[in-house]
Tab-separated table of C-alpha atoms and ligand atoms in Angstrom:
chain	number	residue	atom	x	y	z
A	1	UNK	CA	-6.420	-2.452	-5.552
A	2	UNK	CA	-7.757	-2.222	-9.030
A	3	UNK	CA	-10.072	-4.010	-11.408
A	4	UNK	CA	-10.535	-1.627	-14.247
A	5	UNK	CA	-11.372	-1.207	-17.885
A	6	UNK	CA	-10.422	1.878	-19.853
A	7	UNK	CA	-11.849	2.353	-23.338
A	8	UNK	CA	-9.089	4.029	-25.307
A	9	UNK	CA	-5.632	3.440	-26.560
A	10	UNK	CA	-2.397	5.254	-26.105
A	11	UNK	CA	1.140	4.580	-27.059
A	12	UNK	CA	3.945	4.871	-24.583
A	13	UNK	CA	7.516	5.371	-25.591
A	14	UNK	CA	10.061	5.143	-22.852
A	15	UNK	CA	13.756	4.742	-22.797
A	16	UNK	CA	15.235	2.841	-19.948
A	17	UNK	CA	18.513	1.337	-18.977
A	18	UNK	CA	19.053	-2.203	-17.842
A	19	UNK	CA	19.511	-2.281	-14.103
A	20	UNK	CA	22.986	-3.112	-12.984
A	21	UNK	CA	23.618	-4.100	-9.382
A	22	UNK	CA	25.873	-1.730	-7.506
A	23	UNK	CA	28.402	-2.895	-4.980
A	24	UNK	CA	27.499	-2.018	-1.421
A	25	UNK	CA	30.038	-2.157	1.393
A	26	UNK	CA	29.333	-4.731	4.104
A	27	UNK	CA	27.400	-3.483	7.144
A	28	UNK	CA	29.535	-2.118	9.944
A	29	UNK	CA	27.139	-3.373	12.591
A	30	UNK	CA	23.887	-5.301	12.792
A	31	UNK	CA	21.164	-2.944	11.531
A	32	UNK	CA	18.586	-4.851	13.575
A	33	UNK	CA	20.414	-3.554	16.662
A	34	UNK	CA	19.916	0.061	15.576
A	35	UNK	CA	18.922	2.103	18.654
A	36	UNK	CA	15.187	2.862	18.569
A	37	UNK	CA	15.811	6.616	18.582
A	38	UNK	CA	18.253	6.482	15.667
A	39	UNK	CA	16.300	7.090	12.478
A	40	UNK	CA	19.271	7.944	10.254
A	41	UNK	CA	18.979	4.616	8.408
A	42	UNK	CA	15.654	5.796	6.912
A	43	UNK	CA	17.075	9.019	5.515
A	44	UNK	CA	18.354	7.712	2.136
A	45	UNK	CA	14.864	6.332	1.410
A	46	UNK	CA	13.230	9.757	1.662
A	47	UNK	CA	13.561	12.733	-0.675
A	48	UNK	CA	15.300	15.742	0.883
A	49	UNK	CA	12.130	17.738	1.532
A	50	UNK	CA	10.514	14.772	3.313
A	51	UNK	CA	13.412	13.877	5.635
A	52	UNK	CA	12.206	16.245	8.366
A	53	UNK	CA	9.421	13.730	9.023
A	54	UNK	CA	12.085	11.617	10.772
A	55	UNK	CA	12.133	14.176	13.593
A	56	UNK	CA	8.355	13.886	13.881
A	57	UNK	CA	6.072	10.857	14.198
A	58	UNK	CA	7.461	10.218	17.690
A	59	UNK	CA	4.847	7.582	18.485
A	60	UNK	CA	5.171	5.539	15.273
A	61	UNK	CA	5.922	1.848	15.794
A	62	UNK	CA	9.406	0.708	14.814
A	63	UNK	CA	9.704	-2.844	13.521
A	64	UNK	CA	12.940	-4.806	13.409
A	65	UNK	CA	12.160	-7.925	11.386
A	66	UNK	CA	14.219	-10.851	10.170
A	67	UNK	CA	12.914	-13.055	7.338
A	68	UNK	CA	14.639	-16.306	6.416
A	69	UNK	CA	13.191	-17.549	3.155
A	70	UNK	CA	13.640	-21.292	2.615
A	71	UNK	CA	14.949	-22.835	-0.600
A	72	UNK	CA	11.405	-23.859	-1.586
A	73	UNK	CA	10.436	-20.147	-1.481
A	74	UNK	CA	7.158	-20.767	0.320
A	75	UNK	CA	8.302	-21.423	3.857
A	76	UNK	CA	9.895	-18.820	6.033
A	77	UNK	CA	10.940	-18.277	9.583
A	78	UNK	CA	11.353	-14.931	11.208
A	79	UNK	CA	11.853	-12.828	14.266
A	80	UNK	CA	10.223	-9.561	15.104
A	81	UNK	CA	11.121	-6.979	17.689
A	82	UNK	CA	8.900	-3.926	17.717
A	83	UNK	CA	8.816	-0.798	19.809
A	84	UNK	CA	5.216	0.161	20.389
A	85	UNK	CA	4.248	3.540	21.837
A	86	UNK	CA	0.819	4.318	23.241
A	87	UNK	CA	-0.251	7.237	21.024
A	88	UNK	CA	-3.763	7.287	22.503
A	89	UNK	CA	-5.203	9.399	25.312
A	90	UNK	CA	-6.114	6.368	27.428
A	91	UNK	CA	-3.950	3.691	29.094
A	92	UNK	CA	-3.796	0.416	27.137
A	93	UNK	CA	-3.844	-3.057	28.655
A	94	UNK	CA	-2.745	-4.869	25.524
A	95	UNK	CA	-1.557	-4.501	21.965
A	96	UNK	CA	-3.164	-6.398	19.121
A	97	UNK	CA	-1.304	-7.903	16.189
A	98	UNK	CA	-2.755	-9.109	12.914
A	99	UNK	CA	-1.517	-12.501	11.698
A	100	UNK	CA	-2.874	-12.165	8.175
A	101	UNK	CA	-1.385	-15.345	6.637
A	102	UNK	CA	-3.883	-17.314	8.762
A	103	UNK	CA	-6.797	-15.894	6.728
A	104	UNK	CA	-4.993	-15.577	3.388
A	105	UNK	CA	-4.775	-19.290	2.674
A	106	UNK	CA	-1.471	-19.758	4.477
A	107	UNK	CA	-0.354	-20.211	8.062
A	108	UNK	CA	1.462	-18.125	10.649
A	109	UNK	CA	2.607	-19.483	14.016
A	110	UNK	CA	4.038	-17.384	16.836
A	111	UNK	CA	6.455	-18.539	19.527
A	112	UNK	CA	8.668	-17.096	22.280
A	113	UNK	CA	6.455	-14.051	22.693
A	114	UNK	CA	7.824	-11.530	25.178
A	115	UNK	CA	6.812	-8.089	26.400
A	116	UNK	CA	9.611	-6.039	27.956
A	117	UNK	CA	11.667	-9.239	28.075
A	118	UNK	CA	9.036	-11.235	30.010
A	119	UNK	CA	7.256	-14.236	28.421
A	120	UNK	CA	3.507	-13.691	27.901
A	121	UNK	CA	0.619	-15.816	26.682
A	122	UNK	CA	-1.471	-14.222	23.945
A	123	UNK	CA	-5.129	-14.740	23.045
A	124	UNK	CA	-6.138	-15.490	19.482
A	125	UNK	CA	-9.309	-14.296	17.758
A	126	UNK	CA	-10.742	-13.804	14.247
A	127	UNK	CA	-9.709	-17.238	12.980
A	128	UNK	CA	-6.247	-16.761	14.485
A	129	UNK	CA	-5.703	-13.611	12.409
A	130	UNK	CA	-5.675	-11.500	15.575
A	131	UNK	CA	-3.283	-11.960	18.497
A	132	UNK	CA	-3.991	-9.974	21.658
A	133	UNK	CA	-0.805	-9.487	23.687
A	134	UNK	CA	-1.499	-8.539	27.317
A	135	UNK	CA	0.592	-6.070	29.324
A	136	UNK	CA	1.422	-6.821	32.969
A	137	UNK	CA	0.498	-3.230	33.845
A	138	UNK	CA	-1.324	-0.577	31.779
A	139	UNK	CA	0.770	1.286	29.226
A	140	UNK	CA	0.181	4.981	29.858
A	141	UNK	CA	-0.180	7.478	26.981
A	142	UNK	CA	3.251	8.358	25.581
A	143	UNK	CA	4.927	5.294	27.129
A	144	UNK	CA	6.686	2.673	25.005
A	145	UNK	CA	7.569	-0.976	25.359
A	146	UNK	CA	9.257	-3.674	23.323
A	147	UNK	CA	7.490	-6.770	22.070
A	148	UNK	CA	9.551	-9.690	20.741
A	149	UNK	CA	8.551	-12.906	19.045
A	150	UNK	CA	9.556	-15.591	16.616
A	151	UNK	CA	7.286	-16.704	13.804
A	152	UNK	CA	6.919	-19.112	10.927
A	153	UNK	CA	4.921	-18.590	7.755
A	154	UNK	CA	3.703	-21.067	5.187
A	155	UNK	CA	2.749	-19.305	1.982
A	156	UNK	CA	-0.165	-20.744	-0.045
A	157	UNK	CA	0.623	-22.046	-3.503
A	158	UNK	CA	-2.736	-20.972	-4.895
A	159	UNK	CA	-4.293	-17.584	-5.703
A	160	UNK	CA	-7.653	-18.380	-4.118
A	161	UNK	CA	-7.626	-15.995	-1.159
A	162	UNK	CA	-7.958	-12.221	-1.686
A	163	UNK	CA	-6.631	-12.232	-5.278
A	164	UNK	CA	-3.519	-14.154	-4.251
A	165	UNK	CA	-1.898	-11.219	-2.451
A	166	UNK	CA	0.060	-13.764	-0.409
A	167	UNK	CA	1.118	-16.588	-2.703
A	168	UNK	CA	3.906	-18.581	-4.225
A	169	UNK	CA	2.919	-19.266	-7.830
A	170	UNK	CA	4.552	-19.138	-11.261
A	171	UNK	CA	7.990	-18.928	-9.605
A	172	UNK	CA	7.032	-15.691	-7.855
A	173	UNK	CA	6.838	-15.355	-4.086
A	174	UNK	CA	4.448	-12.486	-3.245
A	175	UNK	CA	4.910	-11.891	0.451
A	176	UNK	CA	2.177	-9.520	1.586
A	177	UNK	CA	1.351	-8.793	5.239
A	178	UNK	CA	3.582	-11.700	6.278
A	179	UNK	CA	4.854	-10.378	9.613
A	180	UNK	CA	2.918	-9.825	12.859
A	181	UNK	CA	1.404	-6.402	12.149
A	182	UNK	CA	0.051	-4.055	14.824
A	183	UNK	CA	-3.630	-3.213	14.375
A	184	UNK	CA	-4.922	0.359	14.553
A	185	UNK	CA	-6.374	1.658	17.804
A	186	UNK	CA	-8.974	4.288	16.948
A	187	UNK	CA	-12.356	5.545	18.170
A	188	UNK	CA	-13.635	1.958	17.883
A	189	UNK	CA	-10.813	0.693	20.138
A	190	UNK	CA	-8.622	-1.997	18.574
A	191	UNK	CA	-10.029	-1.937	15.065
A	192	UNK	CA	-9.798	-5.375	13.486
A	193	UNK	CA	-12.041	-7.580	11.410
A	194	UNK	CA	-11.751	-10.306	8.810
A	195	UNK	CA	-11.410	-8.549	5.452
A	196	UNK	CA	-13.995	-9.414	2.786
A	197	UNK	CA	-12.610	-11.162	-0.310
A	198	UNK	CA	-13.375	-8.219	-2.587
A	199	UNK	CA	-11.381	-5.425	-0.935
A	200	UNK	CA	-8.041	-4.580	0.605
A	201	UNK	CA	-6.768	-6.528	3.597
A	202	UNK	CA	-5.099	-4.025	5.912
A	203	UNK	CA	-5.728	-0.887	7.953
A	204	UNK	CA	-2.490	0.369	9.455
A	205	UNK	CA	-0.693	3.296	11.016
A	206	UNK	CA	2.469	4.700	9.480
A	207	UNK	CA	5.484	2.879	10.973
A	208	UNK	CA	9.210	2.338	10.461
A	209	UNK	CA	10.774	-0.929	9.307
A	210	UNK	CA	14.299	-2.294	9.383
A	211	UNK	CA	14.175	-5.702	7.731
A	212	UNK	CA	16.914	-8.249	7.301
A	213	UNK	CA	16.189	-10.879	4.661
A	214	UNK	CA	18.069	-14.041	3.784
A	215	UNK	CA	17.036	-15.943	0.683
A	216	UNK	CA	18.408	-18.380	-1.891
A	217	UNK	CA	21.063	-16.698	-3.982
A	218	UNK	CA	19.344	-17.261	-7.331
A	219	UNK	CA	16.259	-15.125	-6.660
A	220	UNK	CA	15.857	-11.426	-7.295
A	221	UNK	CA	14.479	-9.778	-4.150
A	222	UNK	CA	12.375	-6.641	-4.386
A	223	UNK	CA	11.032	-4.938	-1.277
A	224	UNK	CA	9.428	-1.839	0.104
A	225	UNK	CA	11.981	0.715	1.259
A	226	UNK	CA	15.589	1.129	0.321
A	227	UNK	CA	18.525	-1.239	0.483
A	228	UNK	CA	20.870	-0.446	3.369
A	229	UNK	CA	23.325	-3.307	2.897
A	230	UNK	CA	23.753	-6.520	0.937
A	231	UNK	CA	25.913	-9.627	1.114
A	232	UNK	CA	25.955	-12.269	-1.598
A	233	UNK	CA	28.479	-14.667	-0.118
A	234	UNK	CA	27.998	-18.453	-0.249
A	235	UNK	CA	24.643	-19.916	-1.316
A	236	UNK	CA	22.536	-17.440	0.595
A	237	UNK	CA	22.077	-13.764	-0.114
A	238	UNK	CA	21.299	-11.376	2.690
A	239	UNK	CA	19.794	-7.983	2.344
A	240	UNK	CA	18.923	-5.289	4.860
A	241	UNK	CA	16.378	-2.663	3.941
A	242	UNK	CA	15.002	0.348	5.743
A	243	UNK	CA	11.526	1.615	5.012
A	244	UNK	CA	9.412	4.323	6.520
A	245	UNK	CA	7.301	5.991	7.334
A	246	UNK	CA	5.139	3.351	5.648
A	247	UNK	CA	1.949	1.433	6.348
A	248	UNK	CA	3.194	-2.057	5.490
A	249	UNK	CA	6.210	-4.014	4.329
A	250	UNK	CA	6.011	-5.962	1.072
A	251	UNK	CA	8.489	-8.318	-0.517
A	252	UNK	CA	8.581	-10.325	-3.721
A	253	UNK	CA	11.190	-12.830	-4.835
A	254	UNK	CA	11.583	-14.626	-8.119
A	255	UNK	CA	14.365	-16.337	-10.051
A	256	UNK	CA	12.703	-15.135	-13.282
A	257	UNK	CA	12.877	-11.378	-12.792
A	258	UNK	CA	14.748	-8.994	-15.032
A	259	UNK	CA	14.646	-5.281	-14.341
A	260	UNK	CA	14.694	-1.916	-16.013
A	261	UNK	CA	15.219	1.261	-14.070
A	262	UNK	CA	15.430	4.972	-14.585
A	263	UNK	CA	16.000	7.922	-12.267
A	264	UNK	CA	13.835	11.022	-12.425
A	265	UNK	CA	15.163	13.788	-10.184
A	266	UNK	CA	15.470	12.264	-6.698
A	267	UNK	CA	13.318	9.216	-7.488
A	268	UNK	CA	14.551	5.958	-9.030
A	269	UNK	CA	11.842	3.796	-10.567
A	270	UNK	CA	12.603	0.090	-10.982
A	271	UNK	CA	10.340	-2.221	-12.954
A	272	UNK	CA	10.606	-6.024	-12.634
A	273	UNK	CA	9.045	-8.673	-14.861
A	274	UNK	CA	9.751	-12.198	-16.010
A	275	UNK	CA	12.325	-12.523	-18.766
A	276	UNK	CA	10.598	-12.069	-22.126
A	277	UNK	CA	8.250	-9.393	-20.786
A	278	UNK	CA	10.704	-6.488	-20.816
A	279	UNK	CA	8.357	-4.472	-23.067
A	280	UNK	CA	5.682	-4.605	-20.388
A	281	UNK	CA	8.199	-3.600	-17.727
A	282	UNK	CA	9.213	-0.597	-19.871
A	283	UNK	CA	5.614	0.494	-20.402
A	284	UNK	CA	4.887	0.193	-16.664
A	285	UNK	CA	7.961	2.283	-15.855
A	286	UNK	CA	6.979	4.989	-18.324
A	287	UNK	CA	3.451	5.266	-16.944
A	288	UNK	CA	4.703	5.304	-13.347
A	289	UNK	CA	7.138	8.131	-14.043
A	290	UNK	CA	4.400	10.308	-15.540
A	291	UNK	CA	1.890	9.412	-12.824
A	292	UNK	CA	4.340	10.173	-10.004
A	293	UNK	CA	5.190	13.530	-11.546
A	294	UNK	CA	1.515	14.354	-12.057
A	295	UNK	CA	0.363	13.347	-8.568
A	296	UNK	CA	3.370	15.051	-6.950
A	297	UNK	CA	2.273	18.296	-8.603
A	298	UNK	CA	-1.401	17.910	-7.684
A	299	UNK	CA	-1.246	16.515	-4.136
A	300	UNK	CA	2.153	16.350	-2.416
A	301	UNK	CA	5.671	15.285	-3.436
A	302	UNK	CA	6.196	11.522	-3.727
A	303	UNK	CA	8.037	10.968	-0.429
A	304	UNK	CA	10.472	8.160	-1.268
A	305	UNK	CA	13.617	7.986	-3.363
A	306	UNK	CA	12.554	4.648	-4.838
A	307	UNK	CA	9.446	3.227	-6.482
A	308	UNK	CA	9.253	-0.418	-7.506
A	309	UNK	CA	6.865	-2.105	-9.920
A	310	UNK	CA	6.706	-5.898	-9.851
A	311	UNK	CA	4.841	-8.390	-11.993
A	312	UNK	CA	3.041	-11.038	-9.924
A	313	UNK	CA	0.393	-13.675	-10.745
A	314	UNK	CA	-2.265	-11.849	-8.671
A	315	UNK	CA	-5.869	-12.188	-9.804
A	316	UNK	CA	-6.382	-8.450	-9.244
A	317	UNK	CA	-5.119	-6.160	-11.982
A	318	UNK	CA	-2.876	-4.432	-9.470
A	319	UNK	CA	-2.261	-3.985	-5.756
A	320	UNK	CA	-0.653	-1.128	-3.876
A	321	UNK	CA	2.035	-1.294	-1.205
A	322	UNK	CA	4.241	1.422	0.277
A	323	UNK	CA	6.793	2.459	-2.324
A	324	UNK	CA	5.817	-0.496	-4.454
A	325	UNK	CA	3.045	-1.799	-6.654
A	326	UNK	CA	2.258	-5.307	-7.883
A	327	UNK	CA	0.804	-5.580	-11.380
A	328	UNK	CA	-0.706	-8.804	-12.666
A	329	UNK	CA	1.565	-10.681	-15.061
A	330	UNK	CA	-1.495	-11.237	-17.307
A	331	UNK	CA	-1.206	-7.705	-18.766
A	332	UNK	CA	2.556	-7.660	-19.458
A	333	UNK	CA	2.229	-8.858	-23.053
A	334	UNK	CA	1.686	-5.230	-24.052
A	335	UNK	CA	1.959	-5.843	-27.790
A	336	UNK	CA	-1.105	-8.071	-27.705
A	337	UNK	CA	-4.673	-7.982	-26.460
A	338	UNK	CA	-5.933	-8.956	-23.061
A	339	UNK	CA	-9.642	-9.746	-22.922
A	340	UNK	CA	-10.103	-8.247	-26.381
A	341	UNK	CA	-8.409	-4.960	-25.532
A	342	UNK	CA	-4.744	-3.993	-26.022
A	343	UNK	CA	-2.939	-4.985	-22.832
A	344	UNK	CA	-1.132	-1.616	-22.892
A	345	UNK	CA	-4.457	0.064	-22.052
A	346	UNK	CA	-4.868	-2.096	-18.987
A	347	UNK	CA	-1.248	-1.430	-18.105
A	348	UNK	CA	-1.612	2.346	-18.238
A	349	UNK	CA	-4.815	2.597	-16.210
A	350	UNK	CA	-3.640	-0.004	-13.687
A	351	UNK	CA	-0.182	1.456	-13.087
A	352	UNK	CA	-1.564	5.008	-12.834
A	353	UNK	CA	-4.203	3.849	-10.348
A	354	UNK	CA	-1.805	1.847	-8.159
A	355	UNK	CA	0.717	4.696	-8.214
A	356	UNK	CA	-2.081	7.003	-7.031
A	357	UNK	CA	-2.442	4.886	-3.909
A	358	UNK	CA	0.970	6.157	-2.771
A	359	UNK	CA	-0.982	9.304	-1.871
A	360	UNK	CA	-4.345	7.816	-0.894
A	361	UNK	CA	-3.622	4.762	1.247
A	362	UNK	CA	0.047	5.189	2.117
A	363	UNK	CA	0.702	8.913	2.642
A	364	UNK	CA	-2.872	9.670	3.741
A	365	UNK	CA	-4.134	6.543	5.461
A	366	UNK	CA	-7.713	5.460	6.084
A	367	UNK	CA	-9.722	2.498	7.279
A	368	UNK	CA	-9.634	0.607	3.993
A	369	UNK	CA	-12.284	-1.840	5.151
A	370	UNK	CA	-14.791	0.673	6.562
A	371	UNK	CA	-14.120	3.688	4.301
A	372	UNK	CA	-12.823	2.213	1.034
A	373	UNK	CA	-13.997	5.328	-0.863
A	374	UNK	CA	-11.304	7.400	0.866
A	375	UNK	CA	-8.589	5.366	-0.848
A	376	UNK	CA	-10.221	3.659	-3.859
A	377	UNK	CA	-12.643	6.344	-5.067
A	378	UNK	CA	-10.152	9.137	-4.522
A	379	UNK	CA	-7.437	7.137	-6.301
A	380	UNK	CA	-9.823	6.555	-9.207
A	381	UNK	CA	-10.402	10.302	-9.305
A	382	UNK	CA	-6.614	10.840	-9.312
A	383	UNK	CA	-6.401	8.401	-12.230
A	384	UNK	CA	-9.014	10.468	-14.076
A	385	UNK	CA	-6.869	13.533	-13.426
A	386	UNK	CA	-3.832	11.653	-14.777
A	387	UNK	CA	-5.642	10.793	-18.026
A	388	UNK	CA	-6.800	14.371	-18.372
A	389	UNK	CA	-3.274	15.722	-17.854
A	390	UNK	CA	-1.549	13.123	-20.055
A	391	UNK	CA	-4.052	12.709	-22.869
A	392	UNK	CA	-6.155	15.863	-22.816
A	393	UNK	CA	-9.905	15.941	-23.258
A	394	UNK	CA	-10.034	12.642	-25.139
A	395	UNK	CA	-8.179	10.908	-22.333
A	396	UNK	CA	-10.421	12.414	-19.689
A	397	UNK	CA	-13.578	11.524	-21.627
A	398	UNK	CA	-12.408	7.956	-22.243
A	399	UNK	CA	-11.620	7.288	-18.615
A	400	UNK	CA	-14.752	9.058	-17.431
A	401	UNK	CA	-16.834	6.832	-19.724
A	402	UNK	CA	-15.210	3.790	-18.128
A	403	UNK	CA	-16.296	5.094	-14.699
A	404	UNK	CA	-19.864	5.643	-15.966
A	405	UNK	CA	-19.760	2.142	-17.444
A	406	UNK	CA	-18.802	0.655	-14.109
A	407	UNK	CA	-21.628	2.479	-12.337
A	408	UNK	CA	-23.967	1.305	-15.097
A	409	UNK	CA	-23.264	-2.265	-13.932
A	410	UNK	CA	-25.752	-1.608	-11.131
A	411	UNK	CA	-28.064	0.500	-13.312
A	412	UNK	CA	-26.577	3.727	-11.870
A	413	UNK	CA	-28.358	2.995	-8.608
A	414	UNK	CA	-28.028	5.683	-5.904
A	415	UNK	CA	-26.122	3.352	-3.584
A	416	UNK	CA	-23.972	5.449	-1.213
A	417	UNK	CA	-20.257	5.488	-1.988
A	418	UNK	CA	-19.325	5.707	1.709
A	419	UNK	CA	-20.217	2.195	2.925
A	420	UNK	CA	-17.818	-0.452	4.304
A	421	UNK	CA	-16.551	-3.037	1.806
A	422	UNK	CA	-18.615	-5.686	3.597
A	423	UNK	CA	-21.873	-3.773	2.964
A	424	UNK	CA	-21.600	-4.110	-0.813
A	425	UNK	CA	-22.184	-7.179	-2.965
A	426	UNK	CA	-19.176	-8.046	-5.119
A	427	UNK	CA	-20.699	-6.310	-8.154
A	428	UNK	CA	-21.828	-3.266	-6.159
A	429	UNK	CA	-18.368	-2.790	-4.672
A	430	UNK	CA	-16.732	-2.353	-8.089
A	431	UNK	CA	-19.612	-0.333	-9.531
A	432	UNK	CA	-20.027	2.070	-6.625
A	433	UNK	CA	-16.592	2.499	-5.040
A	434	UNK	CA	-14.641	2.432	-8.350
A	435	UNK	CA	-17.335	3.882	-10.634
A	436	UNK	CA	-19.697	6.192	-8.771
A	437	UNK	CA	-17.134	7.190	-6.107
A	438	UNK	CA	-14.732	9.064	-8.402
A	439	UNK	CA	-17.732	10.781	-10.032
A	440	UNK	CA	-18.575	12.183	-6.592
A	441	UNK	CA	-15.195	13.937	-6.578
A	442	UNK	CA	-16.026	15.319	-10.031
A	443	UNK	CA	-19.329	16.631	-8.608
A	444	UNK	CA	-17.470	18.068	-5.614
A	445	UNK	CA	-15.029	19.817	-7.954
A	446	UNK	CA	-17.937	21.214	-9.989
A	447	UNK	CA	-19.568	22.499	-6.796
A	448	UNK	CA	-16.396	24.027	-5.287
A	449	UNK	CA	-14.872	25.327	-8.497
A	450	UNK	CA	-11.646	23.841	-9.864
A	451	UNK	CA	-9.247	26.269	-8.207
A	452	UNK	CA	-10.746	25.911	-4.731
A	453	UNK	CA	-11.039	22.127	-5.144
A	454	UNK	CA	-7.368	21.838	-6.122
A	455	UNK	CA	-6.349	23.827	-3.033
A	456	UNK	CA	-8.613	21.678	-0.866
A	457	UNK	CA	-7.229	18.362	-2.097
A	458	UNK	CA	-3.652	19.597	-1.660
A	459	UNK	CA	-4.418	20.804	1.863
A	460	UNK	CA	-6.178	17.495	2.660
A	461	UNK	CA	-3.128	15.518	1.516
A	462	UNK	CA	-0.654	17.719	3.365
A	463	UNK	CA	-2.676	18.001	6.592
A	464	UNK	CA	-3.274	14.255	6.843
A	465	UNK	CA	0.120	13.048	5.623
A	466	UNK	CA	1.155	9.914	7.605
A	467	UNK	CA	-2.109	10.247	9.522
A	468	UNK	CA	-5.518	8.593	9.169
A	469	UNK	CA	-8.266	10.402	7.260
A	470	UNK	CA	-11.960	9.994	8.019
A	471	UNK	CA	-15.012	11.027	5.969
A	472	UNK	CA	-15.638	13.761	8.551
A	473	UNK	CA	-12.152	15.271	8.203
A	474	UNK	CA	-12.408	15.214	4.418
A	475	UNK	CA	-15.768	17.019	4.542
A	476	UNK	CA	-14.550	19.541	7.137
A	477	UNK	CA	-11.432	20.471	5.135
A	478	UNK	CA	-13.500	20.794	1.943
A	479	UNK	CA	-16.026	23.048	3.712
A	480	UNK	CA	-13.240	25.237	5.103
A	481	UNK	CA	-11.988	25.809	1.580
A	482	UNK	CA	-15.310	26.517	-0.101
A	483	UNK	CA	-16.796	28.336	2.924
A	484	UNK	CA	-19.933	26.384	2.164
A	485	UNK	CA	-22.103	23.619	3.610
A	486	UNK	CA	-21.553	20.377	1.698
A	487	UNK	CA	-24.020	18.323	3.748
A	488	UNK	CA	-26.603	17.940	0.990
A	489	UNK	CA	-23.966	16.915	-1.591
A	490	UNK	CA	-22.556	14.342	0.850
A	491	UNK	CA	-26.080	13.068	1.556
A	492	UNK	CA	-26.715	12.663	-2.148
A	493	UNK	CA	-23.517	10.681	-2.783
A	494	UNK	CA	-21.713	9.477	0.336
A	495	UNK	CA	-24.051	8.489	3.161
B	1	LIG	ZN1	-7.044	0.630	-5.762
């Protein structure tokens, strides 16, 4: 997520084509009945060099989800069937699902819950945002089972909770974390808590998703992943998408959207905004294309064949999702000012930052609630790198000053960058994790030397792709590369 101010101006010139829908043949069979072992449906969504990952990640959860979006666009019903594999070294007696709408201002109800075909009664915790599903006998390491359920979701029509990540407002349905989502089992056991208002909501393992959506015909649907089939008969449109590996599934729908798109090599970027804001959509697309190219060169190739940018009413400047970013509609009037600054400045820094999360959040995962610096601070550092690469010294200096300015909001206090979101006050969180945090990576680069640092960060990204990073693994990989002890530097900045 991003709340940022950058203190310089740049002009972006992009040429794009208006998106035209392409005809897709009707599905030969029900994609939701795809055998669990068959991962071919995910192949078109991955670039050629990334497709080998489909033969790996044996223990990743596979979700088969059906969303039926009502005509009012804020009620939906759904089904979920998920194959869960015990990837731990200990037997598990249960699996825990997050029901995030229950703490995001909306409501999620579960019914007809079954494990291996047998009805079970779950236990609810954390204000009904956690559902513990018991197993009749322990699930041994490496074993799998199928969990099935039906669910309903009511989407809030306000932006009050967590920046309005889940909301129906201004004719835009932003459907974030709106399916029963398996929590992460890690060294803390089932790791779940109620997310603070100031940070990101989820902490998730990389998974696979086949999602079938039905929605009123007049809305434009944009989702994580890649379209597998589409049917626009009658009054209802249906769409099947395949996405993965990915750490979440996001969907937006709006009758107002127009789109621009452009293909760069294997990757098609699509940018959606309300009619009248095409200039903003073009600027966002141009920034995203440069950011994806830049980060692919520095860290690892962008793994997907599609990247979508959508304008939503969120109160954050931007929010990251797998293969997709949401940018607040407030900065799409790029020919005018926003809060006294050209909106195009906000657009560039926000899109570059959210694009950076494709590497640090989605490709390399982390506990976003306990270790927000591993995704937010590192993404801010990536954004600094973007400005340096795109705009030279002036760009780097301008963005760096904005980081210093953020840290200055708490008088440049030596507050550690490595605390959980909940340990910071609202002001400290922005100042430390988004301001001081990226400056730690600058200090680390100064200490290691640029060449060694670049090799380290590439190795870190590659080694932990589709895995979960921890502060300890980051430090260990850095120390391997510099053949040095970084303890004192980490003590000065992180702990
Ligand atoms: Zn962010």
